[in-house]
Amino acid sequence: MRRLRGQERAITGNRQTSWAFADAFVAEDEALRWARDRAREAGLRSVSSGTGAALRLLAAAVDAKAVAEIGTGTGVSGIHLLHGMRPDGVLTTVDSDPESQQFARQAFRAAGFAGNRARFIPGRALEVLPRLADGGYDLVFCDGDRLECLDYLAESLRLLRPGGLVCFEGVFADGRTVDSAAQPAEVQRLRELLRAIRESTVLLPSLLPVGDGLLCAVRRG
């Protein structure tokens, strides 16, 4: 056991460097940097480069033609998703802040995407999602209100086709999710989400250590 603990310390010592290398592995272009700058100015948090690269890969892996995004922000995650989607794919992105969505429109254009590649819907996610088609989506990306994450999960199960993916950003909550100290309601809700997805009989999950944690699950047929 002593030897094993020593090995664990060696792995832990290099882990942060390895994670930083992985997070910066895929370079981002000018359009993404512009969108990040707009988010920073607005006090919004964007997905990390590594999270964006993972989203791009997952969208490509499921050959996504229809993606729903909860939380447009200034378009950082949307650009990554669009890069991974089919050339005729459409991103439906929902956000309660129309001003942020205007920045995202500009960022998508700067990234070279035609206007018909994205459908912007302003409004609260839980008011918009019920209007979207059952089984009509290949991937649902959730980056909205953490207190509503379980509701997003329920809606995602309805929206996804069999074999489709649901992804939740920020499930580590800056390390608070695994911290044994008393935590706010949003962290408690994330713990419930993790438990619900891990114990689900219709989802095949994985928790990716990119950015602030990317929880992904495939909807079984």
PDB file of C-alpha atoms in Angstrom:
ATOM      1  CA  MET A   1       0.000   0.000   0.000  1.00  0.00           C
ATOM      2  CA  ARG A   2       2.854   2.393   0.708  1.00  0.00           C
ATOM      3  CA  ARG A   3       4.129   1.946  -2.796  1.00  0.00           C
ATOM      4  CA  LEU A   4       0.671   2.506  -4.283  1.00  0.00           C
ATOM      5  CA  ARG A   5       0.225   5.711  -2.303  1.00  0.00           C
ATOM      6  CA  GLY A   6       3.573   6.931  -3.590  1.00  0.00           C
ATOM      7  CA  GLN A   7       2.493   6.217  -7.155  1.00  0.00           C
ATOM      8  CA  GLU A   8      -0.744   8.108  -6.557  1.00  0.00           C
ATOM      9  CA  ARG A   9       1.230  11.124  -5.320  1.00  0.00           C
ATOM     10  CA  ALA A  10       3.396  11.044  -8.453  1.00  0.00           C
ATOM     11  CA  ILE A  11       0.321  10.958 -10.678  1.00  0.00           C
ATOM     12  CA  THR A  12      -1.339  13.744  -8.712  1.00  0.00           C
ATOM     13  CA  GLY A  13       1.756  15.901  -8.939  1.00  0.00           C
ATOM     14  CA  ASN A  14       1.628  15.876 -12.734  1.00  0.00           C
ATOM     15  CA  ARG A  15      -2.116  15.971 -13.088  1.00  0.00           C
ATOM     16  CA  GLN A  16      -2.636  19.727 -13.173  1.00  0.00           C
ATOM     17  CA  THR A  17       0.049  20.155 -15.821  1.00  0.00           C
ATOM     18  CA  SER A  18      -1.479  17.351 -17.871  1.00  0.00           C
ATOM     19  CA  TRP A  19      -4.967  18.845 -17.584  1.00  0.00           C
ATOM     20  CA  ALA A  20      -3.695  22.268 -18.651  1.00  0.00           C
ATOM     21  CA  PHE A  21      -1.965  20.702 -21.659  1.00  0.00           C
ATOM     22  CA  ALA A  22      -5.137  18.800 -22.610  1.00  0.00           C
ATOM     23  CA  ASP A  23      -7.327  21.876 -22.215  1.00  0.00           C
ATOM     24  CA  ALA A  24      -5.148  23.874 -24.626  1.00  0.00           C
ATOM     25  CA  PHE A  25      -4.523  21.010 -27.066  1.00  0.00           C
ATOM     26  CA  VAL A  26      -6.940  22.274 -29.754  1.00  0.00           C
ATOM     27  CA  ALA A  27      -6.110  25.813 -30.870  1.00  0.00           C
ATOM     28  CA  GLU A  28      -8.918  28.366 -31.125  1.00  0.00           C
ATOM     29  CA  ASP A  29      -9.347  30.838 -33.978  1.00  0.00           C
ATOM     30  CA  GLU A  30      -9.954  34.581 -34.004  1.00  0.00           C
ATOM     31  CA  ALA A  31     -13.757  34.261 -33.918  1.00  0.00           C
ATOM     32  CA  LEU A  32     -13.589  32.182 -30.741  1.00  0.00           C
ATOM     33  CA  ARG A  33     -11.154  34.577 -29.104  1.00  0.00           C
ATOM     34  CA  TRP A  34     -13.469  37.482 -29.983  1.00  0.00           C
ATOM     35  CA  ALA A  35     -16.452  35.664 -28.441  1.00  0.00           C
ATOM     36  CA  ARG A  36     -14.418  34.916 -25.310  1.00  0.00           C
ATOM     37  CA  ASP A  37     -13.453  38.579 -24.991  1.00  0.00           C
ATOM     38  CA  ARG A  38     -17.127  39.633 -25.231  1.00  0.00           C
ATOM     39  CA  ALA A  39     -18.053  37.110 -22.554  1.00  0.00           C
ATOM     40  CA  ARG A  40     -15.285  38.357 -20.262  1.00  0.00           C
ATOM     41  CA  GLU A  41     -16.422  41.956 -20.701  1.00  0.00           C
ATOM     42  CA  ALA A  42     -20.002  40.970 -19.865  1.00  0.00           C
ATOM     43  CA  GLY A  43     -18.928  38.986 -16.797  1.00  0.00           C
ATOM     44  CA  LEU A  44     -20.023  35.704 -18.357  1.00  0.00           C
ATOM     45  CA  ARG A  45     -18.196  32.422 -18.011  1.00  0.00           C
ATOM     46  CA  SER A  46     -17.332  30.581 -21.245  1.00  0.00           C
ATOM     47  CA  VAL A  47     -16.568  26.908 -21.676  1.00  0.00           C
ATOM     48  CA  SER A  48     -12.851  26.149 -21.653  1.00  0.00           C
ATOM     49  CA  SER A  49     -10.960  25.333 -24.836  1.00  0.00           C
ATOM     50  CA  GLY A  50     -10.821  21.688 -23.791  1.00  0.00           C
ATOM     51  CA  THR A  51     -14.561  21.569 -23.132  1.00  0.00           C
ATOM     52  CA  GLY A  52     -15.209  23.203 -26.490  1.00  0.00           C
ATOM     53  CA  ALA A  53     -12.984  20.676 -28.248  1.00  0.00           C
ATOM     54  CA  ALA A  54     -14.838  17.834 -26.501  1.00  0.00           C
ATOM     55  CA  LEU A  55     -18.197  19.254 -27.612  1.00  0.00           C
ATOM     56  CA  ARG A  56     -16.906  19.554 -31.174  1.00  0.00           C
ATOM     57  CA  LEU A  57     -15.750  15.928 -31.094  1.00  0.00           C
ATOM     58  CA  LEU A  58     -19.013  14.646 -29.605  1.00  0.00           C
ATOM     59  CA  ALA A  59     -21.124  16.518 -32.163  1.00  0.00           C
ATOM     60  CA  ALA A  60     -19.043  14.973 -34.935  1.00  0.00           C
ATOM     61  CA  ALA A  61     -19.192  11.508 -33.354  1.00  0.00           C
ATOM     62  CA  VAL A  62     -22.996  11.457 -33.441  1.00  0.00           C
ATOM     63  CA  ASP A  63     -23.027  13.107 -36.905  1.00  0.00           C
ATOM     64  CA  ALA A  64     -25.247  15.781 -35.397  1.00  0.00           C
ATOM     65  CA  LYS A  65     -27.729  17.507 -37.662  1.00  0.00           C
ATOM     66  CA  ALA A  66     -29.866  19.031 -34.896  1.00  0.00           C
ATOM     67  CA  VAL A  67     -28.399  20.301 -31.615  1.00  0.00           C
ATOM     68  CA  ALA A  68     -30.173  22.145 -28.804  1.00  0.00           C
ATOM     69  CA  GLU A  69     -28.114  24.420 -26.558  1.00  0.00           C
ATOM     70  CA  ILE A  70     -29.276  25.817 -23.229  1.00  0.00           C
ATOM     71  CA  GLY A  71     -27.233  28.951 -22.584  1.00  0.00           C
ATOM     72  CA  THR A  72     -26.050  30.763 -25.716  1.00  0.00           C
ATOM     73  CA  GLY A  73     -23.709  33.149 -23.931  1.00  0.00           C
ATOM     74  CA  THR A  74     -21.635  34.997 -26.515  1.00  0.00           C
ATOM     75  CA  GLY A  75     -21.295  31.965 -28.772  1.00  0.00           C
ATOM     76  CA  VAL A  76     -18.134  30.172 -27.634  1.00  0.00           C
ATOM     77  CA  SER A  77     -19.727  26.750 -27.117  1.00  0.00           C
ATOM     78  CA  GLY A  78     -21.978  27.271 -30.132  1.00  0.00           C
ATOM     79  CA  ILE A  79     -19.017  27.770 -32.472  1.00  0.00           C
ATOM     80  CA  HIS A  80     -17.437  24.549 -31.241  1.00  0.00           C
ATOM     81  CA  LEU A  81     -20.714  22.646 -31.668  1.00  0.00           C
ATOM     82  CA  LEU A  82     -21.241  24.011 -35.173  1.00  0.00           C
ATOM     83  CA  HIS A  83     -17.715  22.999 -36.171  1.00  0.00           C
ATOM     84  CA  GLY A  84     -18.518  19.427 -35.162  1.00  0.00           C
ATOM     85  CA  MET A  85     -21.976  19.243 -36.721  1.00  0.00           C
ATOM     86  CA  ARG A  86     -22.849  18.234 -40.258  1.00  0.00           C
ATOM     87  CA  PRO A  87     -22.548  21.021 -42.861  1.00  0.00           C
ATOM     88  CA  ASP A  88     -26.359  21.148 -43.086  1.00  0.00           C
ATOM     89  CA  GLY A  89     -26.854  20.974 -39.320  1.00  0.00           C
ATOM     90  CA  VAL A  90     -28.811  23.554 -37.345  1.00  0.00           C
ATOM     91  CA  LEU A  91     -28.024  24.680 -33.793  1.00  0.00           C
ATOM     92  CA  THR A  92     -31.056  25.762 -31.755  1.00  0.00           C
ATOM     93  CA  THR A  93     -29.735  27.920 -28.939  1.00  0.00           C
ATOM     94  CA  VAL A  94     -31.750  29.324 -26.033  1.00  0.00           C
ATOM     95  CA  ASP A  95     -30.821  32.150 -23.690  1.00  0.00           C
ATOM     96  CA  SER A  96     -32.699  34.629 -21.517  1.00  0.00           C
ATOM     97  CA  ASP A  97     -30.307  37.447 -22.543  1.00  0.00           C
ATOM     98  CA  PRO A  98     -30.975  38.689 -26.112  1.00  0.00           C
ATOM     99  CA  GLU A  99     -27.941  40.989 -25.976  1.00  0.00           C
ATOM    100  CA  SER A 100     -25.594  38.040 -25.492  1.00  0.00           C
ATOM    101  CA  GLN A 101     -27.283  36.289 -28.383  1.00  0.00           C
ATOM    102  CA  GLN A 102     -26.507  39.267 -30.620  1.00  0.00           C
ATOM    103  CA  PHE A 103     -22.821  38.833 -29.811  1.00  0.00           C
ATOM    104  CA  ALA A 104     -23.181  35.128 -30.617  1.00  0.00           C
ATOM    105  CA  ARG A 105     -24.710  35.975 -34.009  1.00  0.00           C
ATOM    106  CA  GLN A 106     -21.690  38.125 -34.808  1.00  0.00           C
ATOM    107  CA  ALA A 107     -19.305  35.434 -33.611  1.00  0.00           C
ATOM    108  CA  PHE A 108     -20.994  32.764 -35.744  1.00  0.00           C
ATOM    109  CA  ARG A 109     -20.761  34.995 -38.824  1.00  0.00           C
ATOM    110  CA  ALA A 110     -17.086  35.725 -38.090  1.00  0.00           C
ATOM    111  CA  ALA A 111     -16.487  31.966 -37.820  1.00  0.00           C
ATOM    112  CA  GLY A 112     -17.904  31.547 -41.336  1.00  0.00           C
ATOM    113  CA  PHE A 113     -21.281  30.008 -40.552  1.00  0.00           C
ATOM    114  CA  ALA A 114     -24.287  30.959 -42.669  1.00  0.00           C
ATOM    115  CA  GLY A 115     -27.211  32.601 -40.885  1.00  0.00           C
ATOM    116  CA  ASN A 116     -29.436  29.555 -41.361  1.00  0.00           C
ATOM    117  CA  ARG A 117     -27.067  27.339 -39.363  1.00  0.00           C
ATOM    118  CA  ALA A 118     -28.362  28.709 -36.030  1.00  0.00           C
ATOM    119  CA  ARG A 119     -31.807  29.367 -34.618  1.00  0.00           C
ATOM    120  CA  PHE A 120     -31.743  31.829 -31.720  1.00  0.00           C
ATOM    121  CA  ILE A 121     -34.615  31.666 -29.247  1.00  0.00           C
ATOM    122  CA  PRO A 122     -34.656  34.264 -26.444  1.00  0.00           C
ATOM    123  CA  GLY A 123     -36.384  33.254 -23.225  1.00  0.00           C
ATOM    124  CA  ARG A 124     -36.184  31.030 -20.158  1.00  0.00           C
ATOM    125  CA  ALA A 125     -35.104  27.534 -21.060  1.00  0.00           C
ATOM    126  CA  LEU A 126     -37.931  25.798 -19.203  1.00  0.00           C
ATOM    127  CA  GLU A 127     -40.445  27.886 -21.125  1.00  0.00           C
ATOM    128  CA  VAL A 128     -38.804  27.286 -24.509  1.00  0.00           C
ATOM    129  CA  LEU A 129     -37.783  23.613 -24.338  1.00  0.00           C
ATOM    130  CA  PRO A 130     -41.348  22.213 -24.111  1.00  0.00           C
ATOM    131  CA  ARG A 131     -42.014  23.769 -27.530  1.00  0.00           C
ATOM    132  CA  LEU A 132     -39.194  21.812 -29.204  1.00  0.00           C
ATOM    133  CA  ALA A 133     -39.891  18.541 -31.037  1.00  0.00           C
ATOM    134  CA  ASP A 134     -39.858  15.182 -29.254  1.00  0.00           C
ATOM    135  CA  GLY A 135     -36.953  13.006 -30.394  1.00  0.00           C
ATOM    136  CA  GLY A 136     -35.804  15.697 -32.802  1.00  0.00           C
ATOM    137  CA  TYR A 137     -32.254  16.270 -31.543  1.00  0.00           C
ATOM    138  CA  ASP A 138     -28.943  14.446 -31.764  1.00  0.00           C
ATOM    139  CA  LEU A 139     -27.298  16.347 -28.904  1.00  0.00           C
ATOM    140  CA  VAL A 140     -28.483  18.610 -26.100  1.00  0.00           C
ATOM    141  CA  PHE A 141     -25.887  20.810 -24.395  1.00  0.00           C
ATOM    142  CA  CYS A 142     -26.874  22.278 -21.025  1.00  0.00           C
ATOM    143  CA  ASP A 143     -25.027  25.328 -19.685  1.00  0.00           C
ATOM    144  CA  GLY A 144     -27.824  27.178 -17.927  1.00  0.00           C
ATOM    145  CA  ASP A 145     -29.130  27.661 -14.398  1.00  0.00           C
ATOM    146  CA  ARG A 146     -27.693  24.911 -12.202  1.00  0.00           C
ATOM    147  CA  LEU A 147     -30.813  24.964 -10.032  1.00  0.00           C
ATOM    148  CA  GLU A 148     -32.781  23.811 -13.091  1.00  0.00           C
ATOM    149  CA  CYS A 149     -30.400  21.053 -14.198  1.00  0.00           C
ATOM    150  CA  LEU A 150     -32.737  18.185 -13.267  1.00  0.00           C
ATOM    151  CA  ASP A 151     -35.500  19.808 -15.297  1.00  0.00           C
ATOM    152  CA  TYR A 152     -33.079  20.159 -18.213  1.00  0.00           C
ATOM    153  CA  LEU A 153     -32.347  16.450 -17.920  1.00  0.00           C
ATOM    154  CA  ALA A 154     -36.040  15.556 -18.085  1.00  0.00           C
ATOM    155  CA  GLU A 155     -36.520  17.754 -21.151  1.00  0.00           C
ATOM    156  CA  SER A 156     -33.382  16.357 -22.786  1.00  0.00           C
ATOM    157  CA  LEU A 157     -34.637  12.792 -22.467  1.00  0.00           C
ATOM    158  CA  ARG A 158     -37.732  13.844 -24.374  1.00  0.00           C
ATOM    159  CA  LEU A 159     -35.838  15.817 -27.004  1.00  0.00           C
ATOM    160  CA  LEU A 160     -33.131  13.265 -27.799  1.00  0.00           C
ATOM    161  CA  ARG A 161     -33.378  10.540 -30.395  1.00  0.00           C
ATOM    162  CA  PRO A 162     -32.165   7.079 -29.324  1.00  0.00           C
ATOM    163  CA  GLY A 163     -28.368   7.202 -29.421  1.00  0.00           C
ATOM    164  CA  GLY A 164     -28.360  10.954 -28.855  1.00  0.00           C
ATOM    165  CA  LEU A 165     -26.153  12.725 -26.304  1.00  0.00           C
ATOM    166  CA  VAL A 166     -26.883  15.030 -23.392  1.00  0.00           C
ATOM    167  CA  CYS A 167     -23.999  17.071 -21.931  1.00  0.00           C
ATOM    168  CA  PHE A 168     -23.859  19.248 -18.801  1.00  0.00           C
ATOM    169  CA  GLU A 169     -21.118  21.835 -18.324  1.00  0.00           C
ATOM    170  CA  GLY A 170     -19.661  22.907 -14.974  1.00  0.00           C
ATOM    171  CA  VAL A 171     -20.584  19.905 -12.843  1.00  0.00           C
ATOM    172  CA  PHE A 172     -17.413  20.230 -10.748  1.00  0.00           C
ATOM    173  CA  ALA A 173     -18.566  23.694  -9.604  1.00  0.00           C
ATOM    174  CA  ASP A 174     -14.950  24.753  -9.006  1.00  0.00           C
ATOM    175  CA  GLY A 175     -14.376  21.707  -6.814  1.00  0.00           C
ATOM    176  CA  ARG A 176     -17.387  22.266  -4.565  1.00  0.00           C
ATOM    177  CA  THR A 177     -19.308  19.229  -5.840  1.00  0.00           C
ATOM    178  CA  VAL A 178     -16.855  16.859  -4.160  1.00  0.00           C
ATOM    179  CA  ASP A 179     -16.173  19.101  -1.143  1.00  0.00           C
ATOM    180  CA  SER A 180     -17.642  17.635   2.050  1.00  0.00           C
ATOM    181  CA  ALA A 181     -18.279  21.104   3.515  1.00  0.00           C
ATOM    182  CA  ALA A 182     -21.777  22.588   3.476  1.00  0.00           C
ATOM    183  CA  GLN A 183     -22.636  23.741  -0.039  1.00  0.00           C
ATOM    184  CA  PRO A 184     -25.285  26.017  -1.609  1.00  0.00           C
ATOM    185  CA  ALA A 185     -28.436  24.706  -3.253  1.00  0.00           C
ATOM    186  CA  GLU A 186     -26.980  24.774  -6.771  1.00  0.00           C
ATOM    187  CA  VAL A 187     -24.178  22.397  -5.767  1.00  0.00           C
ATOM    188  CA  GLN A 188     -26.658  20.093  -4.035  1.00  0.00           C
ATOM    189  CA  ARG A 189     -28.657  20.058  -7.267  1.00  0.00           C
ATOM    190  CA  LEU A 190     -25.561  19.126  -9.274  1.00  0.00           C
ATOM    191  CA  ARG A 191     -24.960  16.199  -6.925  1.00  0.00           C
ATOM    192  CA  GLU A 192     -28.531  15.082  -7.529  1.00  0.00           C
ATOM    193  CA  LEU A 193     -27.971  15.368 -11.270  1.00  0.00           C
ATOM    194  CA  LEU A 194     -24.824  13.244 -11.116  1.00  0.00           C
ATOM    195  CA  ARG A 195     -26.647  10.621  -9.085  1.00  0.00           C
ATOM    196  CA  ALA A 196     -29.688  10.617 -11.376  1.00  0.00           C
ATOM    197  CA  ILE A 197     -27.616  10.169 -14.529  1.00  0.00           C
ATOM    198  CA  ARG A 198     -25.338   7.533 -13.017  1.00  0.00           C
ATOM    199  CA  GLU A 199     -28.318   5.499 -11.783  1.00  0.00           C
ATOM    200  CA  SER A 200     -30.473   5.940 -14.888  1.00  0.00           C
ATOM    201  CA  THR A 201     -31.402   2.790 -16.811  1.00  0.00           C
ATOM    202  CA  VAL A 202     -31.815   4.721 -20.080  1.00  0.00           C
ATOM    203  CA  LEU A 203     -28.511   6.630 -20.037  1.00  0.00           C
ATOM    204  CA  LEU A 204     -24.910   5.515 -20.507  1.00  0.00           C
ATOM    205  CA  PRO A 205     -22.808   8.160 -18.694  1.00  0.00           C
ATOM    206  CA  SER A 206     -19.260   9.455 -18.542  1.00  0.00           C
ATOM    207  CA  LEU A 207     -17.802  12.369 -16.577  1.00  0.00           C
ATOM    208  CA  LEU A 208     -15.042  14.085 -18.549  1.00  0.00           C
ATOM    209  CA  PRO A 209     -12.396  16.042 -16.565  1.00  0.00           C
ATOM    210  CA  VAL A 210     -12.224  18.972 -18.988  1.00  0.00           C
ATOM    211  CA  GLY A 211     -12.821  22.575 -17.989  1.00  0.00           C
ATOM    212  CA  ASP A 212     -15.061  22.609 -14.938  1.00  0.00           C
ATOM    213  CA  GLY A 213     -16.348  19.094 -15.606  1.00  0.00           C
ATOM    214  CA  LEU A 214     -18.397  17.884 -18.586  1.00  0.00           C
ATOM    215  CA  LEU A 215     -21.014  15.273 -17.729  1.00  0.00           C
ATOM    216  CA  CYS A 216     -22.121  13.342 -20.813  1.00  0.00           C
ATOM    217  CA  ALA A 217     -24.595  10.528 -21.363  1.00  0.00           C
ATOM    218  CA  VAL A 218     -25.937   8.607 -24.353  1.00  0.00           C
ATOM    219  CA  ARG A 219     -29.652   7.939 -24.486  1.00  0.00           C
ATOM    220  CA  ARG A 220     -30.145   4.235 -25.058  1.00  0.00           C
ATOM    221  CA  GLY A 221     -32.759   3.076 -27.597  1.00  0.00           C
TER     222      GLY A 221
END
